[in-house]
Structure formats: C-alpha cells, structure tokens
XYZ file of C-alpha atoms in Angstrom:
488
model
C 0.269 0.409 -0.007
C 1.126 3.456 -0.260
C 3.519 5.107 2.467
C 2.698 8.097 3.460
C 5.750 11.296 4.567
C 6.701 11.583 7.058
C 9.677 13.319 9.388
C 13.269 10.946 8.294
C 14.372 8.216 10.623
C 17.070 9.455 13.001
C 18.423 6.591 14.948
C 21.393 4.349 13.360
C 19.519 2.333 10.925
C 17.352 4.100 9.635
C 14.671 2.243 9.170
C 10.711 2.726 7.248
C 8.381 4.631 9.485
C 5.865 1.205 9.935
C 3.023 2.149 7.445
C -1.044 1.736 8.316
C -2.349 -1.236 7.721
C -3.682 -2.254 4.808
C -7.522 -2.012 4.647
C -9.086 -6.329 5.079
C -9.014 -7.888 1.947
C -7.214 -7.490 -1.920
C -9.067 -4.130 -3.219
C -6.798 -1.207 -3.638
C -8.180 2.586 -3.288
C -7.360 5.590 -5.570
C -3.662 5.766 -4.337
C -3.489 2.769 -4.685
C -5.268 2.663 -7.880
C -2.205 5.359 -9.437
C 0.880 3.398 -8.566
C -0.445 0.492 -9.607
C -0.698 1.447 -13.314
C 2.179 3.786 -12.974
C 4.680 1.778 -12.249
C 2.621 -1.279 -14.532
C 2.507 1.582 -17.421
C 6.318 1.452 -17.165
C 6.579 -2.144 -17.123
C 4.521 -2.152 -20.149
C 5.898 -0.287 -21.975
C 9.264 -1.992 -21.435
C 8.074 -5.335 -22.326
C 6.312 -3.185 -26.015
C 9.456 -1.735 -26.630
C 11.314 -4.481 -28.012
C 9.148 -7.005 -29.060
C 7.748 -4.509 -31.433
C 10.745 -3.058 -32.658
C 11.660 -6.747 -33.836
C 7.911 -6.521 -36.484
C 9.550 -3.208 -37.583
C 13.051 -3.977 -38.307
C 12.278 -4.807 -42.639
C 10.856 -2.013 -42.339
C 13.263 0.179 -40.422
C 15.987 -1.079 -42.429
C 15.042 -0.222 -45.696
C 13.541 3.400 -44.847
C 16.952 3.914 -43.495
C 19.498 1.856 -45.858
C 21.232 -0.840 -43.709
C 24.415 -2.289 -44.963
C 23.008 -5.292 -43.832
C 21.087 -7.669 -42.404
C 23.528 -7.972 -39.013
C 23.904 -4.352 -38.726
C 20.072 -4.366 -38.912
C 20.157 -6.720 -35.696
C 21.643 -3.624 -33.612
C 18.658 -2.145 -33.496
C 17.376 -4.670 -31.243
C 20.951 -5.682 -29.623
C 21.781 -1.459 -28.635
C 19.110 -1.323 -26.684
C 19.032 -5.291 -24.423
C 22.470 -5.401 -23.171
C 22.413 -2.091 -21.711
C 19.415 -3.210 -20.622
C 20.763 -6.303 -18.930
C 24.508 -4.999 -18.462
C 23.402 -1.745 -16.397
C 20.321 -3.474 -14.037
C 22.696 -4.002 -10.966
C 24.412 -0.948 -11.009
C 21.380 0.699 -10.871
C 19.780 -0.890 -8.886
C 22.160 0.258 -6.201
C 22.443 3.406 -7.434
C 18.235 3.148 -6.762
C 19.115 2.739 -3.253
C 21.647 5.466 -2.537
C 19.636 8.310 -4.313
C 16.205 6.784 -4.298
C 13.396 4.524 -6.185
C 11.184 6.801 -6.710
C 13.781 9.972 -8.535
C 15.344 6.456 -10.329
C 12.089 6.071 -11.829
C 10.929 9.490 -12.560
C 14.613 10.046 -14.254
C 14.182 6.245 -16.214
C 10.803 7.401 -17.672
C 12.082 10.780 -18.457
C 15.007 9.697 -19.954
C 12.610 6.750 -22.047
C 10.079 8.813 -23.773
C 13.249 12.143 -24.066
C 15.377 8.637 -26.398
C 11.900 7.444 -27.979
C 11.560 10.227 -29.110
C 14.467 10.752 -30.680
C 14.541 7.652 -31.788
C 11.604 8.746 -34.221
C 13.663 11.882 -35.629
C 16.714 9.603 -36.790
C 17.304 10.298 -40.136
C 20.753 7.523 -39.682
C 21.587 4.354 -38.392
C 23.739 5.124 -36.501
C 21.865 7.867 -35.045
C 18.487 5.172 -33.909
C 21.508 2.826 -32.288
C 22.179 5.869 -30.731
C 18.892 6.238 -28.697
C 18.299 2.603 -28.849
C 21.456 3.200 -26.543
C 19.794 5.402 -24.649
C 16.670 3.543 -24.225
C 18.053 0.230 -23.535
C 19.747 2.785 -20.014
C 16.665 3.936 -19.361
C 15.314 1.073 -18.988
C 17.385 -0.416 -16.595
C 16.652 1.863 -14.293
C 13.153 1.635 -15.138
C 13.302 -2.215 -13.856
C 14.257 -2.215 -11.161
C 12.870 0.721 -9.269
C 10.169 0.252 -10.747
C 10.126 -3.999 -8.537
C 11.303 -2.200 -5.275
C 8.068 0.279 -5.843
C 5.390 -2.074 -5.600
C 7.092 -4.129 -3.259
C 7.470 -0.858 -1.771
C 4.015 0.330 -1.965
C 2.192 -2.857 -1.158
C 2.776 -5.035 1.518
C 3.212 -8.768 1.806
C 0.037 -10.125 1.757
C -2.876 -10.431 -0.993
C -2.197 -6.711 -2.043
C 0.691 -7.082 -3.086
C 0.400 -10.593 -4.708
C -2.514 -9.500 -7.431
C -0.148 -5.950 -8.131
C 2.674 -8.474 -8.824
C -0.156 -10.550 -10.993
C -1.212 -7.507 -13.021
C 2.656 -6.628 -13.592
C 2.888 -9.546 -14.210
C 0.428 -9.488 -16.832
C 0.990 -7.388 -18.252
C 4.852 -7.588 -19.739
C 3.033 -10.800 -21.119
C 0.937 -8.727 -22.980
C 3.297 -5.343 -23.990
C 5.721 -8.194 -25.361
C 2.896 -10.146 -27.388
C 0.857 -6.814 -28.443
C 4.836 -5.473 -29.585
C 4.717 -8.553 -32.434
C 0.481 -6.715 -32.922
C 0.697 -3.529 -32.991
C 4.166 -3.020 -34.534
C 2.596 -5.247 -37.340
C -0.243 -2.632 -37.982
C 1.986 0.204 -37.113
C 4.258 -0.325 -39.681
C 1.937 -2.131 -41.791
C -0.981 0.709 -42.116
C 2.293 3.777 -41.728
C 5.649 4.153 -41.048
C 7.722 2.077 -38.461
C 8.520 5.854 -36.837
C 5.758 5.635 -34.910
C 6.300 2.406 -33.446
C 8.936 5.079 -31.701
C 6.126 8.327 -31.057
C 3.385 4.731 -29.672
C 6.670 4.723 -27.251
C 6.894 8.079 -26.967
C 2.971 8.864 -25.321
C 3.139 5.721 -22.916
C 5.928 6.858 -21.615
C 4.675 10.835 -21.527
C 1.644 9.234 -19.352
C 3.616 7.304 -16.723
C 6.394 10.479 -16.279
C 2.736 12.017 -15.447
C 1.760 9.490 -12.553
C 5.533 8.906 -11.520
C 5.307 12.548 -10.192
C 2.026 12.174 -8.668
C 3.629 9.479 -7.032
C 2.575 9.029 -3.011
C 6.016 9.878 -0.654
C 7.584 6.972 0.428
C 10.066 6.717 2.511
C 13.074 4.539 1.642
C 16.018 3.491 4.251
C 18.947 4.880 2.337
C 20.946 2.245 3.986
C 23.537 2.585 1.107
C 26.210 5.188 1.618
C 28.912 5.023 -0.913
C 28.679 3.413 -4.550
C 31.125 -0.044 -4.826
C 32.605 0.982 -8.327
C 35.484 -2.276 -8.669
C 32.570 -4.519 -8.286
C 30.157 -2.169 -10.155
C 32.568 -2.140 -13.287
C 33.251 -5.518 -12.981
C 29.127 -7.034 -12.540
C 28.087 -4.098 -16.218
C 30.828 -5.292 -18.286
C 30.817 -9.589 -17.188
C 27.506 -9.141 -18.482
C 27.859 -7.396 -21.089
C 29.949 -10.017 -22.419
C 28.258 -12.484 -21.506
C 24.922 -11.235 -23.406
C 26.787 -9.985 -26.470
C 28.384 -12.890 -27.241
C 25.042 -15.024 -26.345
C 22.972 -13.107 -28.314
C 25.640 -13.458 -31.793
C 26.333 -17.215 -30.780
C 23.156 -18.127 -32.149
C 24.470 -16.888 -35.471
C 27.890 -16.779 -35.834
C 28.593 -20.249 -34.537
C 29.377 -20.480 -30.127
C 32.917 -21.842 -30.872
C 34.085 -18.216 -33.278
C 36.062 -16.604 -31.458
C 33.361 -13.657 -31.934
C 31.015 -15.129 -29.787
C 33.233 -17.875 -27.272
C 35.560 -14.951 -26.221
C 32.782 -12.848 -24.905
C 31.282 -15.998 -23.026
C 33.930 -16.356 -21.427
C 35.372 -13.311 -20.816
C 31.481 -11.834 -19.399
C 32.403 -15.313 -17.169
C 36.036 -14.581 -15.441
C 34.319 -10.434 -14.854
C 31.447 -12.410 -13.245
C 33.554 -14.674 -11.588
C 36.049 -11.754 -10.283
C 33.197 -9.698 -9.370
C 32.277 -11.416 -6.708
C 35.747 -12.018 -5.069
C 35.288 -8.467 -4.980
C 32.461 -8.398 -3.759
C 33.291 -11.400 -0.753
C 36.118 -7.666 1.103
C 33.429 -4.445 -0.630
C 32.736 -2.994 3.249
C 29.217 -1.844 0.729
C 28.767 -4.144 -1.622
C 26.584 -3.833 -4.981
C 25.256 -6.983 -4.485
C 25.704 -8.168 -0.878
C 26.442 -11.974 -0.970
C 24.112 -12.800 1.853
C 21.830 -11.545 0.009
C 22.059 -13.355 -3.113
C 23.318 -16.530 -1.022
C 19.407 -16.878 -0.148
C 17.922 -19.575 -0.966
C 14.937 -17.961 -2.264
C 17.411 -15.184 -4.318
C 19.118 -17.496 -6.250
C 16.970 -20.673 -6.973
C 14.495 -17.724 -7.979
C 16.430 -16.461 -10.198
C 17.670 -20.082 -11.674
C 13.754 -20.272 -12.363
C 12.395 -16.527 -14.166
C 15.858 -17.371 -16.308
C 14.429 -20.923 -17.261
C 11.303 -19.390 -17.953
C 11.495 -16.139 -19.509
C 14.335 -18.097 -21.836
C 12.105 -21.319 -22.792
C 9.289 -18.838 -23.749
C 10.687 -16.076 -25.395
C 13.056 -18.470 -27.206
C 9.820 -20.574 -27.545
C 7.776 -17.272 -29.379
C 10.878 -16.661 -31.772
C 10.313 -20.435 -33.411
C 6.273 -19.432 -33.509
C 6.790 -16.941 -35.454
C 9.429 -18.973 -37.646
C 7.113 -21.356 -37.085
C 3.655 -19.098 -38.942
C 6.067 -17.323 -41.068
C 7.846 -19.679 -42.386
C 5.539 -23.322 -42.346
C 2.341 -22.176 -42.595
C 2.673 -19.240 -44.647
C 0.949 -16.475 -42.599
C 1.853 -13.230 -42.937
C 3.248 -10.340 -39.897
C -0.072 -9.436 -39.459
C -1.672 -12.885 -39.278
C 1.546 -14.105 -37.194
C 0.929 -11.142 -35.495
C -2.772 -12.246 -34.813
C -1.791 -15.091 -33.976
C -0.291 -14.790 -30.528
C -3.713 -12.561 -29.488
C -4.664 -16.118 -26.979
C -0.934 -16.482 -25.576
C -1.745 -12.536 -24.939
C -5.387 -13.729 -23.653
C -3.930 -16.357 -20.584
C -1.321 -13.860 -19.363
C -4.267 -11.366 -19.213
C -6.084 -14.063 -16.940
C -3.345 -15.549 -15.215
C -2.535 -12.242 -14.287
C -5.778 -11.875 -12.460
C -6.237 -14.482 -10.505
C -2.628 -15.507 -10.168
C -3.364 -13.202 -6.907
C -5.290 -16.266 -5.448
C -3.548 -18.934 -6.508
C -0.756 -17.092 -4.037
C -2.190 -17.508 -1.464
C -3.880 -20.544 -1.055
C -1.154 -22.836 -2.831
C 2.310 -20.494 -2.024
C 4.738 -19.472 -4.353
C 7.023 -22.642 -4.101
C 3.991 -24.765 -5.364
C 2.941 -21.856 -7.580
C 6.292 -21.565 -9.776
C 6.389 -25.064 -9.734
C 2.516 -25.833 -11.998
C 3.429 -22.508 -13.755
C 6.436 -24.730 -15.614
C 4.528 -27.335 -15.272
C 1.979 -26.679 -17.278
C 4.202 -23.940 -19.583
C 5.947 -26.875 -20.133
C 3.336 -29.080 -21.055
C 2.172 -27.009 -23.262
C 5.455 -26.378 -24.942
C 6.264 -29.632 -25.083
C 2.148 -30.411 -26.994
C 3.587 -27.691 -29.503
C 5.194 -31.376 -31.093
C 1.656 -32.210 -32.676
C 1.948 -28.845 -34.577
C 0.731 -30.096 -37.961
C 2.605 -28.618 -41.663
C -0.765 -27.053 -42.464
C -2.797 -24.296 -40.628
C -4.576 -25.619 -37.791
C -5.631 -22.469 -35.733
C -6.574 -24.806 -32.853
C -3.278 -26.724 -32.612
C -1.594 -23.457 -32.388
C -4.180 -21.336 -30.056
C -4.729 -24.077 -27.586
C -1.175 -24.816 -27.259
C 0.660 -21.096 -27.184
C -2.708 -19.921 -24.938
C -1.983 -22.616 -21.835
C 2.436 -21.625 -22.382
C 1.312 -18.028 -21.338
C -0.607 -19.154 -18.673
C 2.057 -21.013 -16.822
C 4.108 -18.509 -17.717
C 2.601 -15.886 -16.906
C 2.116 -17.778 -13.791
C 6.155 -18.479 -12.857
C 6.469 -15.139 -13.299
C 4.571 -13.708 -10.712
C 5.307 -16.371 -8.192
C 9.013 -16.246 -8.902
C 9.910 -12.748 -8.492
C 6.979 -12.757 -5.175
C 9.175 -15.454 -3.787
C 12.473 -13.797 -4.779
C 10.997 -10.454 -2.709
C 9.179 -12.567 0.401
C 10.568 -11.560 3.135
C 13.559 -9.544 1.753
C 14.816 -6.533 4.613
C 13.351 -2.923 2.798
C 17.734 -1.380 2.915
C 17.414 -5.443 0.426
C 14.266 -4.721 -1.714
C 15.883 -2.432 -4.728
C 19.327 -4.741 -4.765
C 16.481 -7.916 -5.655
C 14.301 -5.765 -8.125
C 16.976 -5.580 -9.166
C 18.091 -9.137 -9.043
C 14.177 -10.003 -9.972
C 14.027 -8.944 -13.447
C 17.731 -9.832 -15.003
C 16.302 -12.959 -16.625
C 14.237 -11.448 -18.567
C 16.869 -9.302 -19.896
C 19.522 -12.540 -20.259
C 16.546 -14.659 -21.910
C 18.471 -14.503 -25.312
C 19.932 -17.307 -24.066
C 17.101 -19.746 -24.468
C 16.160 -17.475 -27.535
C 19.930 -18.490 -29.213
C 19.872 -22.328 -27.427
C 16.515 -22.840 -29.348
C 17.593 -21.725 -32.053
C 20.092 -22.972 -32.818
C 18.366 -26.454 -31.975
C 15.894 -25.432 -35.020
C 18.594 -24.831 -37.327
C 20.674 -28.046 -36.145
C 18.070 -30.228 -36.884
C 16.832 -28.549 -40.133
C 20.016 -29.206 -41.329
C 20.695 -32.953 -40.935
C 16.912 -33.577 -42.090
C 17.718 -31.625 -44.870
C 19.876 -32.900 -48.206
C 20.245 -29.522 -50.078
C 17.528 -26.581 -49.576
C 15.394 -27.373 -46.063
C 11.541 -28.249 -46.769
C 8.902 -26.780 -44.808
C 8.682 -30.394 -43.372
C 12.268 -29.652 -43.234
C 11.854 -27.067 -41.840
C 9.240 -27.686 -39.036
C 11.064 -30.765 -37.721
C 13.745 -28.361 -36.804
C 11.193 -26.545 -35.171
C 9.011 -29.012 -32.918
C 13.146 -30.123 -31.381
C 13.510 -26.802 -30.303
C 10.233 -26.543 -29.053
C 10.832 -30.209 -26.905
C 13.504 -28.655 -26.064
C 11.728 -25.716 -24.464
C 9.065 -28.337 -22.899
C 11.844 -30.469 -21.717
C 13.756 -27.968 -20.096
C 10.433 -25.325 -18.585
C 9.378 -30.094 -17.205
C 13.147 -30.253 -15.814
C 12.623 -26.936 -13.890
C 8.453 -27.683 -12.563
C 11.260 -30.783 -10.979
C 13.683 -28.885 -9.640
C 10.814 -26.234 -8.280
C 10.382 -28.626 -6.193
C 13.035 -30.006 -5.242
C 15.055 -27.109 -3.849
C 13.204 -24.585 -2.371
C 10.289 -27.070 -0.357
C 9.693 -26.091 3.119
C 13.213 -23.808 2.601
C 10.304 -20.411 1.148
C 7.298 -19.193 1.271
C 4.881 -16.766 -0.054
C-alpha cells in the first residue's frame, strides 16, 4: 500500500517508519490504483519496446539504408545490452538516490530517447537512441519492482499487484508483435517510436504524482570495482550469447565475450566478499529464495522467449502467414497471460509461491511440449491452444518467482533484489539463441539441399520439445529445492 511521508528516522539503522495498516482483503484504494497503473504502464512500455521494434526491422532497414541484416539487428541488440548489463548498477543507484527518483528519471530519459528514435534519420542516430532507451529501461526495471514491494505490503495486495504487473509484462511483448505489424503496415515504423513516446509521457505524469515513500538510505557509497566488473561481465555474457546463435558459439566473436564475461563475473563475486558496501551483498545472493528463484526466472523467460521466436518462424516459414497474421495469432497467448495475471494472486494466497511456481513451469512445459503436434498445414485450434497454455504457465511462473524472491527481504535490500528479479528477462537471449541453434541443427540434419517446409518444421519441433523439457525439469527442481526453504 502507499506509504505516507513523515519525518526521516534519526536512529542509526535508518529503519522505515511503520506504514498504515492496509485495508482488509486485496481491494485497492484510489492512490494504490495510481501507483499500480503508473508502475504497470512503465513495465508495459519496456516489454513493448523490444517486440514492437523487432517486427518493424525490415522497414527500418529499407528506410534508413542499413548496409546488412547483421547491422540492422543492432537496432534490437543496442537496447538489450545496456538493459541487461546495467541492471545491478542501477539497482544500487536506486538505493543511493531513491527508487522513486530513479524511476521518474528513467521514465523521462526513455521518453526523450523514444522521441529521438522517431526523428532519427541515419542508422547511427537510431542505434544511439536505442542505447539510450535500453539504459533507461535498466533504470526503470529495478526501481519499479522495488517501489511495488515498497508501496504494497506482503500479503494479498502485493500478490495481486505483482500478478497484474506480470500479466502486463507478458501482454506488452505480445501486443508489441501485433501493434508493430499494424502500425508499420498502416503508417510508418517511426510511429512505433511515437507510441512508446506517448506511453512514456503518460508514465512520467503518473510518476510525478506518486505518493511519497520513505526509504532506509542504508547505502552510502558506490561499489565502483563491483559495478565495473558486473557491468562488463554481464555485457560480455549477453553479447556472446546473443551473437552465438548466428556466429556459432565456438567462433572467437561469440566464445571470447562469453568466457570473458564469466571470468569477470567470477572476479565480481570475489570483490563483493571484501567490499564493505557491495553492489550485491552475498548474504542476499546466497539466500535460497533469491538464487533459486533467479534460476527459475531464467528458465521461464528463456524458454518462453525462445519458443515465441520459433512460433513466429513456424507461422511465417511453414504456414506462410504474413507478419500481421502472425501477430494476431499471439492474441490467444496474450489473453491467457491476462487471465492468469488476474487470478494468480488467489492461487498464491491459497497455495504459496513455491507451489504456484512449480505448477506454472509444469503448465508452461506441457503447453510447449504439445507443440510437437503442430502440423505442416494451418490448424488454428492447435496453435492457439498450445500457445495459450504456454502463456498461462509463463505468467504464473513469472509472478510466483518474483514473489518468492522478494518475500522476506529487508527494506534496504529491496532495490538490489528488485534488480535481480528483473535480470532474467534480459538474459532470456540464452534461451532464444540456444533453441534457435537446436532448431537450425535439426533442420540441417533433415535436409540434403534446400530445406523443405517439412525439414523446417522438424527443426522447430526439436527446439519446442527441448524448451518444454527444460521447463518441466525446472518444475521438478523448484519443488525439490524450494520446498520448506521459503514461504510466499
């Protein structure tokens, strides 16, 4: 719930003043709806950003004269890399300068760079603005979750707020694919950036009107060595994984950044052991609820994102759908995610986060494995049912892993944990690249020359089944390692 402003605490621990008692049940008041709508609007905007641009890439390449498909791909990658690599840094900055302040700044920066992207007249200018958008997203993501857990106390209201936020996150990606096709076909790719700019302006108005919230101010200085190592390590890892699917992971262009990133992250952990105010306290990182929930977050995001890419290839390369028809076919997945977000709070209250997390991964895995039955010819019922089941399980998994991760965390660590909870969605490139590589390898094994539709379908089936099996394994592991170790 909203925390009202009062005099700053004066005792050494800087504890937050006790907030007013929440109203019974999970019903939101007017101020709480303002908080929820503002934070969800920013989450939706960041989710929309990647998918709406991906659909518009061909038109962007033609309009601005990109020299090659590899260069054009940087329009998407330029936003992803700073979003992933700067998350831990901005999670700590949120603790230093205030989460509400960083959230407002991030939304303002995102809005300005979205306007710049709409006006870009060269490949370099567009990529530069995309870097700015990705940097702003790294400001927004950790501070938004930390604000949500700060405004809404543990219990029905927080569960409902996180449920709606998870549904909005999934819906942003789905509607981005649809909206990008509609806007690009009917108007111009520039209007995709204008749409993001308008959403940013609305979120900024809400951010400026957010109720005051007290924060502990426990963090006093920045862990510079840790910040450098974490940023460069995540950058190398995500860059190597993102390019490995195209370049091949054994080639120096991909293997070098991956190995270098892992070495830097290992050095980061060593530095954190000795720093008096570490970027990510190891006491937080070693909590079972944090480290295991993070792993399951990577599984659900990676397998869902990778399968969504394979579904796009299935619809366009096998079924012959247009980009608009493919976008419309994601509506079942979006509707299931919305429905799941509305009811997941009740499930969390009744069964607890661990059981809902295991059930979500199980449902996602079953829906994904069932895609093995997708035929070479159009069968909308099979397509909509399997993708909807996957989407329903995914939103259950997303909301529950964030709930488990943020439950029982002290106020001064909410910013750090908020950043960690958002990191899985940005390293989901691991799943996209891995599943795409499996599908390509299977297609090549089936074809003797130019791949036929049947060969392509065989490769896509291999990738989809792999994604489903990984999700099912995650469901079993979640029940085994988190049972009785954490509550939600």
